[in-house]
Each structure stands twice: as structure tokens, then as C-alpha cells.
Coordinates of C-alpha atoms in Angstrom, one line a residue:
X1 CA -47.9 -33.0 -88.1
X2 CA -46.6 -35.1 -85.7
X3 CA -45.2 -32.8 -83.1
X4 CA -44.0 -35.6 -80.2
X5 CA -40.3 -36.0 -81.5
X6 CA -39.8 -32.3 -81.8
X7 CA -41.1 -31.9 -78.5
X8 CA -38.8 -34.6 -77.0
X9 CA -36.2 -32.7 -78.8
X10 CA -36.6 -29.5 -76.9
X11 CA -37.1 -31.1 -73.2
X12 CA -33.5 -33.4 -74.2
X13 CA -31.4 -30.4 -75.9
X14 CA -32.0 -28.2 -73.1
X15 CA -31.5 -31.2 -69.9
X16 CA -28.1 -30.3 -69.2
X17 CA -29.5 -26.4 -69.0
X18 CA -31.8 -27.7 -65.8
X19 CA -31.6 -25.1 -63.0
X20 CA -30.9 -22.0 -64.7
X21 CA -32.2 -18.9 -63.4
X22 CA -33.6 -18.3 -60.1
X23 CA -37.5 -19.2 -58.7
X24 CA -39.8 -16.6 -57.5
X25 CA -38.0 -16.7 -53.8
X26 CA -40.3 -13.4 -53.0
X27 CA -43.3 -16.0 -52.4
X28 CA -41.9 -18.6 -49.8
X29 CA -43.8 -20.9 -51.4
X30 CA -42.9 -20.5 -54.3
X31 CA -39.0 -20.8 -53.4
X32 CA -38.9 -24.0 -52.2
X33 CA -39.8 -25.4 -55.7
X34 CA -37.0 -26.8 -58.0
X35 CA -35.8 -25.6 -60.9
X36 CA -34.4 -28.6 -62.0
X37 CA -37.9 -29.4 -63.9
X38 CA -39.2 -28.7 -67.6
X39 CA -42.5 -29.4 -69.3
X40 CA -44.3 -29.0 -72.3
X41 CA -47.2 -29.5 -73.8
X42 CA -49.5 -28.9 -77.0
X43 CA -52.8 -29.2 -78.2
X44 CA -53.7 -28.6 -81.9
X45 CA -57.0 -27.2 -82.8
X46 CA -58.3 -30.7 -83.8
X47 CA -57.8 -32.2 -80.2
X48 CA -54.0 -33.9 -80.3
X49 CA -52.7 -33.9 -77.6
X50 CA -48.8 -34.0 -77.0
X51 CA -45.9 -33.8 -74.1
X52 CA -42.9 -34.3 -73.1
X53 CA -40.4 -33.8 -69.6
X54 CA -42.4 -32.3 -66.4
X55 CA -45.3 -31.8 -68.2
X56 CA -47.9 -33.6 -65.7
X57 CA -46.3 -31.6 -62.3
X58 CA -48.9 -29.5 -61.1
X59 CA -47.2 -25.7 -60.6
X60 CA -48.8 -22.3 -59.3
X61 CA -50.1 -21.0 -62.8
X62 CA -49.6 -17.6 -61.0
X63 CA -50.2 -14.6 -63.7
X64 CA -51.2 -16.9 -67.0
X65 CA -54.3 -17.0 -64.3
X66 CA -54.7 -12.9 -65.5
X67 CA -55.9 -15.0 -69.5
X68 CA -58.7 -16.7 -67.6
X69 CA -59.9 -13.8 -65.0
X70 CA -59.9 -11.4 -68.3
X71 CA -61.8 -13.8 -69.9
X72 CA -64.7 -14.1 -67.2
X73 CA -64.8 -10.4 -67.0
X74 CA -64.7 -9.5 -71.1
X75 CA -67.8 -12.1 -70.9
X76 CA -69.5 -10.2 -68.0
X77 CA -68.9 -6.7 -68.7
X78 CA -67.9 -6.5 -73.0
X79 CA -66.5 -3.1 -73.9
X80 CA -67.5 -1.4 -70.5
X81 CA -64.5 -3.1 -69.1
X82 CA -61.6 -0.5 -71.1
X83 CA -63.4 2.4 -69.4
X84 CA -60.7 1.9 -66.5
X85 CA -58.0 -0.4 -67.6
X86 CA -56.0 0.6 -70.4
X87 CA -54.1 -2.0 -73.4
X88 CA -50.7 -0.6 -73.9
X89 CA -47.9 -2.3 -73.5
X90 CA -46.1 -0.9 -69.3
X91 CA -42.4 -1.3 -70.8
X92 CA -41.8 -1.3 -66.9
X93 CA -41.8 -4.2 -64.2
X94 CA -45.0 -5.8 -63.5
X95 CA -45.9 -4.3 -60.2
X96 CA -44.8 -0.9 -60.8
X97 CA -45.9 1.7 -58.4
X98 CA -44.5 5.2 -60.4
X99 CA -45.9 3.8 -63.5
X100 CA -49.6 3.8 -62.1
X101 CA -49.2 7.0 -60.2
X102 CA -48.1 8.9 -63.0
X103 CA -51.8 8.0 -64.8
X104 CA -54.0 8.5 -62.0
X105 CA -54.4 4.8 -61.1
X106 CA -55.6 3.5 -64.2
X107 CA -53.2 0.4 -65.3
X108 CA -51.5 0.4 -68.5
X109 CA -53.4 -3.2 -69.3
X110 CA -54.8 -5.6 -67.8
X111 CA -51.6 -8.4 -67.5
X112 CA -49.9 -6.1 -64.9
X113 CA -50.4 -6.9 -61.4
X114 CA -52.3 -3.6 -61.2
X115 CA -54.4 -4.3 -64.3
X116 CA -55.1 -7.6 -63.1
X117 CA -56.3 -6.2 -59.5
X118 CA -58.8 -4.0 -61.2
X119 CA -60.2 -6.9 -63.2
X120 CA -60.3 -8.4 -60.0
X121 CA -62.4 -5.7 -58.4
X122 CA -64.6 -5.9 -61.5
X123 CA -65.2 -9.9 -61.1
X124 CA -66.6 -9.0 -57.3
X125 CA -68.8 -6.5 -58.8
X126 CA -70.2 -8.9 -61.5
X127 CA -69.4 -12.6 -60.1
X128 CA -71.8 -13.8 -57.1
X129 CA -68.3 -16.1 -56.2
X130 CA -65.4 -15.1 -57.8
X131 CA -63.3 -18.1 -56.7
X132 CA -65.6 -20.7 -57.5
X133 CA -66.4 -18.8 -60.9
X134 CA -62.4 -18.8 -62.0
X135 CA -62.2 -22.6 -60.6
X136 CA -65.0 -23.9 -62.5
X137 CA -64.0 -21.9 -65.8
X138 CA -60.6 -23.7 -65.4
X139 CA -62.2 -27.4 -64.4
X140 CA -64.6 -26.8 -67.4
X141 CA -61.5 -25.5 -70.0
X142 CA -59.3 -28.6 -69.1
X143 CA -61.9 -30.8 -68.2
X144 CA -60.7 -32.3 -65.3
X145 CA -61.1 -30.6 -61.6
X146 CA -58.1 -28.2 -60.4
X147 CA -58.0 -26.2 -57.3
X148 CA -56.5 -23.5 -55.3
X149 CA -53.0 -24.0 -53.7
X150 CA -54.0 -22.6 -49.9
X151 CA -50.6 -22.5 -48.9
X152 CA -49.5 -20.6 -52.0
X153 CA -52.2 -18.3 -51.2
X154 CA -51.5 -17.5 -47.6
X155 CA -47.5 -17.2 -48.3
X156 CA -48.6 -14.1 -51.4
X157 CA -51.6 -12.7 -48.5
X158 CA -48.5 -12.7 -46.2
X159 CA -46.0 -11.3 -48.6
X160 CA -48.0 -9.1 -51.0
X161 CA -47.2 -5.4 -49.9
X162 CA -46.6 -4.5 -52.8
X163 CA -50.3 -5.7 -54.8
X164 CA -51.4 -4.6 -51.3
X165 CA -50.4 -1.4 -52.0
X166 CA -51.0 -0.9 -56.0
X167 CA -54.9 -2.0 -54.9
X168 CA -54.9 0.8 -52.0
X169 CA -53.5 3.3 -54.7
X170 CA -56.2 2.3 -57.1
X171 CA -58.9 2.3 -54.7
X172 CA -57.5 6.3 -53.7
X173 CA -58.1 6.9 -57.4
X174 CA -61.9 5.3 -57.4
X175 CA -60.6 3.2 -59.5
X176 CA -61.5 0.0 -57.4
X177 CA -65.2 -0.4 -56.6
X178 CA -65.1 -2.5 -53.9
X179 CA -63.4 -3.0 -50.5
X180 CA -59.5 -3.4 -51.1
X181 CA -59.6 -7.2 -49.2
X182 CA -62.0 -9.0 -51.0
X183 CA -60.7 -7.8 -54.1
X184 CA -56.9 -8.9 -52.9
X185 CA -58.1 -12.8 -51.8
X186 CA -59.7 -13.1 -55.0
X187 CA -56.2 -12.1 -56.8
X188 CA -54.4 -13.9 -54.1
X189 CA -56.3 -17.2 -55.0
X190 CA -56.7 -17.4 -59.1
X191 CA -52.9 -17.2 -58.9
X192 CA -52.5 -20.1 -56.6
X193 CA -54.1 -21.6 -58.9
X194 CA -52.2 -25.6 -59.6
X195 CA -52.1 -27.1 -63.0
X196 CA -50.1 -28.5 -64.8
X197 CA -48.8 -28.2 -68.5
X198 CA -51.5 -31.2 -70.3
X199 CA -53.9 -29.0 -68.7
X200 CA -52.9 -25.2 -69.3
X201 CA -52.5 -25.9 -73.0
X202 CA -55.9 -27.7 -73.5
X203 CA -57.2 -24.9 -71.4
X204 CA -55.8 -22.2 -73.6
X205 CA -56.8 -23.9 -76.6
X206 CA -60.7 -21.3 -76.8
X207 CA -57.8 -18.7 -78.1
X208 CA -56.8 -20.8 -80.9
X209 CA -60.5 -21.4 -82.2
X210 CA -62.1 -18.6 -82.0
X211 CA -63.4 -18.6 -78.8
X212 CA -64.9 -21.9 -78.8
X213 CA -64.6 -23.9 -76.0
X214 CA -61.9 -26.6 -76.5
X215 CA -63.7 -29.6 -75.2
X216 CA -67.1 -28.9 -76.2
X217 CA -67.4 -26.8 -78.7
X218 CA -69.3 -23.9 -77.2
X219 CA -68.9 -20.7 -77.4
X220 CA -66.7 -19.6 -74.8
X221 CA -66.0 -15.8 -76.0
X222 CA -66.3 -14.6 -79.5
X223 CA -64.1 -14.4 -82.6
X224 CA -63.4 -10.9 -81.8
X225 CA -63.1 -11.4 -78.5
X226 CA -60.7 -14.2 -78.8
X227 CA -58.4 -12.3 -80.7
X228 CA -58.1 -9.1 -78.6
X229 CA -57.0 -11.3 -75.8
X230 CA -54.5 -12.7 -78.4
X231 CA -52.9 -9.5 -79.4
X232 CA -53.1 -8.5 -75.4
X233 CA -50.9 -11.2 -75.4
X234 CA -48.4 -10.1 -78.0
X235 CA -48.0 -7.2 -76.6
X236 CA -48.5 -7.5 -73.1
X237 CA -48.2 -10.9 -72.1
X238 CA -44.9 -11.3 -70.6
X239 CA -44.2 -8.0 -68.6
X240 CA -41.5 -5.8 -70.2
X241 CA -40.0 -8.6 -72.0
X242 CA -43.0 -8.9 -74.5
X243 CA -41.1 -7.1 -77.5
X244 CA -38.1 -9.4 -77.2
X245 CA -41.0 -12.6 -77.1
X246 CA -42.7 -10.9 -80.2
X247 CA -38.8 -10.4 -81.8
X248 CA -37.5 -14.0 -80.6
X249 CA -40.7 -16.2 -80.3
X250 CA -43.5 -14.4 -82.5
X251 CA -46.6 -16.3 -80.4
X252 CA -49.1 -14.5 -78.6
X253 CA -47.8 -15.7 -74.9
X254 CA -48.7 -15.3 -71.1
X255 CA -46.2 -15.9 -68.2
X256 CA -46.6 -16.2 -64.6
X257 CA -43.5 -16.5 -62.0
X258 CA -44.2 -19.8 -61.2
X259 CA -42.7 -20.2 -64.3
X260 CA -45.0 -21.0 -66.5
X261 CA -45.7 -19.7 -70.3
X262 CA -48.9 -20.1 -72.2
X263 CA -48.3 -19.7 -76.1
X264 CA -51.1 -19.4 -78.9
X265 CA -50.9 -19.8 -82.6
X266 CA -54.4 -18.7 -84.1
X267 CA -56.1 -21.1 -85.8
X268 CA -53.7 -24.1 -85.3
X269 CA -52.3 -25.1 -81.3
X270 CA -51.8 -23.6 -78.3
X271 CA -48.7 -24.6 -76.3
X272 CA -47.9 -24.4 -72.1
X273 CA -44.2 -24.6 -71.2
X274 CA -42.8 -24.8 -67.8
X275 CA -39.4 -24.6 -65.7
X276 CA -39.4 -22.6 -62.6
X277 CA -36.4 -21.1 -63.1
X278 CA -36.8 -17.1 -64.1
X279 CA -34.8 -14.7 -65.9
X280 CA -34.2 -11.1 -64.6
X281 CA -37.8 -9.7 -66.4
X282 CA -39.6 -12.6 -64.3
X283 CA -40.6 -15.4 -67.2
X284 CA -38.9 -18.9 -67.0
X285 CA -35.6 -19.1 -68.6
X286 CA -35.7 -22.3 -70.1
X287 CA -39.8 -22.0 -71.1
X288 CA -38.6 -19.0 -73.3
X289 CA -35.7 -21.2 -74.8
X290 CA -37.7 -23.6 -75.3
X291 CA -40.6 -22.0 -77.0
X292 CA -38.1 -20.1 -79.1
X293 CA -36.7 -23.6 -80.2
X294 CA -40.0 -24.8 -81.0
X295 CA -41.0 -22.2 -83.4
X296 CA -37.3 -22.7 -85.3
X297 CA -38.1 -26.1 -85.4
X298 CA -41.4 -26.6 -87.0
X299 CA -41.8 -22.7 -88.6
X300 CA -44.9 -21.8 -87.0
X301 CA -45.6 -18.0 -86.0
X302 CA -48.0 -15.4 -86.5
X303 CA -45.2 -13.1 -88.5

């Protein structure tokens, strides 16, 4: 199928929609970017490549970082991993405090900022460099070299009280091994993490073929493995919105606040959407529109 046309469709139809919703103006650097901008991008299983609008602006990949650092740490650890991070759905915002206290510091899953700490603190424990670890994982998946945004970094160091706090709670629990900073700047980095759309969908492409490396051929993670990150993503992929993305959209998906959105379909593509502009649950307004118009458009789900 030829899928350019249907994704120049998407990025025209929703043009005059530019600039809805507001960024993520809680990270200073993050609120000086504009929403005016959409990309898309795909990648089948076979290697075609397509994209259309923004889809070559680097952005802070922000949380669809949490795919790759549960990756790294489901390779290093396997099941030993689940002993402290759980994989239900939060059905409450992303960096909920209550939530956490009210199960003794162990995260509902692993795409909450909390989960995502702890698998942090795990990657210290098992990584000799956790930075360079993520960064090379990332280079290797899209095959060309991407980096950490330092200024994005600093603004969520400077910023962060609340992940700041969720690790400190943790760590009261025992449920972070190591010391509270080191496991922060390691957070703080893989979300300031710049690529662009061309890149996070040829990245994301191990999920769509059973955990083979999409470049290579290699095996990345296994079959199994692969699709528990898939279903994470069903169900967990998008904060509290992830049953109206299951009801709406019906693709495994990952979001981050920079407004990115990181969609899988088993077996066939994998898809990255971007436009800064959020709705009120935190995931772009416009990347959900558009992924939603996609689906209507060429029939492909997983229901």
C-alpha cells in the first residue's frame, strides 16, 4: 500500500487546526516551542519509509523515551524487573503522588513518571552508563546519531519537584536502590532526548517485528517480549487517556509532552506523530486527531 497520499491527507485536513492546545509550558524549554508544527511518519515492516508536514524537526521525545529505557531494562533484568513495578493501567495523571502512596511506592506501571523513575534506578544498577546506553540503543534503532538536548535537561533538573519528589518517596519505600540523583539525571536526560518523527518510527519499528531490530535484523528483544511492551502500550501508553486511545485509535501508542506519539500495528508499521500542542490528559491534540484519521482512513487496528 502506498501510504504517502493518505499521509499528506492527514498533515493538509488538519493545517487550518495548527496551534490547538497548549505546549508543556511547565518545562521552560519546552514552552518556547510552537505549536504551529505537525509531522508524521511511518515505516512498514518491510523497510518503506513515508512522511509528510514537520516530520524531519527534531523535538524532546520526552516520555515515548520510557519505550526505549523499558526496553534496555526487560533485556537486562527479564521477569525480575515486575518484582517492583506493577502493569495496570494508573487511570490518574502521570505524576501522581496519592496514587503511589496509597501502594507503598510501587508504581502502577512502568509509563508513569514514577514507573519510569524506578526503571531508571534499575538501569543504574545494571547499566555501567546509563546515558550513553539509552543514546546508543536510540543511534543503533534509527541508525543515525541522536543526542541529548542539555538545555532541555537542565530546565526539567530545575523544574522537576515533582519527579523529585515521586523518586524521594520511592526511595522511603526501598523501592529505589540507588542514590535519588543519579537516578533523577539519568530520567532527566533520556527525556531530553531530540529526534524527530523519520526517526522515532524507524526506531519503534523492533515492536512491529517481533523484536527484531529494524535495521539489521537482530534480535533486539524477543517475540514475547515485544508484545508485552505492545499491550503496556494499549493500556498504559498515554497516561489516563489510554482507554479513549484504545476506544478512538485501537494502536498500541506511547506519548510524551513534547508532543509526540509513537503508534504500533503488530506485524505491519509503526507510525510517530508529532504537534506540540497538548490536550488537558497531556498527549498532542492534533497527533491524536491525526492518528485517529489515519486508522479511518486505511482500516488498520489491532481490534
Amino acid at each position: 500500500m502506498d501510504f504517502q497520499p493518505v499521509l499528506d491527507d492527514i498533515v493538509s485536513t488538519l493545517k487550518p487546526e495548527l496551534g490547538a492546545g497548549k505546549v508543556a509550558s511547565y518545562i521552560p524549554a519546552l514552552a518556547r516551542v510552537s505549536s504551529h508544527q505537525l509531522g508524521i511518519a511511518l515505516r512498514t515492516r518491510e523497510g518503506a519509509e513515508y512522511c509528510a508536514g514537520d516530520a524531519t524537526t527534531l523535538f524532546s521525545i520526552q516520555s515515548v523515551s520510557k519505550v526505549f529505557s523499558l526496553t534496555l531494562a526487560m533485556r537486562n533484568l527479564g521477569e525480575v524487573l515486575w518484582q517492583r513495578i506493577g502493569r495496570e493501567p494508573s487511570g490518574n495523571p502521570f505524576n501522581s503522588l496519592v496514587q503511589l502512596e496509597a501502594e507503598h511506592g510501587v508504581p502502577r506501571n512502568p509509563f508513569i513518571n514514577a514507573g519510569a523513575i524506578a526503571v531508571a534506578d534499575r538501569l543504574v544498577s545494571t547499566c555501567g552508563d546509563g546515558r550513553a546506553e539509552i543514546l546508543a540503543l536510540l543511534s543503533s534503532l534509527c541508525g543515525e546519531a541522536v543526542a541529548f538536548d542539555e538545555e532541555v535537561a537542565a530546565s526539567e533538573a530545575e523544574t522537576g519537584f515533582r519527579n523529585i519528589a515521586l523518586a524521594n518517596f520511592m526511595k522511603g519505600f526501598g523501592n529505589i536502590d540507588n542514590d535519588v540523583a543519579p537516578v533523577l539525571d539519568l530520567y532527566f536526560h533520556q527525556c531530553s532526548v531530540a529526534m524527530n518523527c523519520v526517526q522515532l518510527a524507524r526506531a519503534i519499528g523492533y515492536l512491529c517485528n517481533d523484536g527484531a531490530h529494524p535495521l539489521d535484523g537482530s534480535a533486539l528483544v524477543s517475540d514475547r517480549q515485544a508484545r508485552r511492551i505492545n499491550s503496556l502500550m494499549l493500556t498504559c501508553g498515554t497516561y489516563d487517556a489510554a482507554g479513549e486511545f484504545a476506544f478512538r485509535i485501537g494502536l498500541p501508542c506511547k506519548s510524551g509532552v513534547g508532543g509526540g506519539i509513537v503508534a504500533v500495528l503488530p506485524d505491519t508499521l509503526s507510525l510517530c506523530v508529532w504537534s506540540p500542542g497538548l490536550d488537558e490528559t497531556g498527549n498532542s491534540l492534533l497527533g491524536m486527531k491525526a492518528l485517529e484519521m489515519f486508522v479511518a482512513r486505511t482500516g488498520l487496528s489491532v481490534f
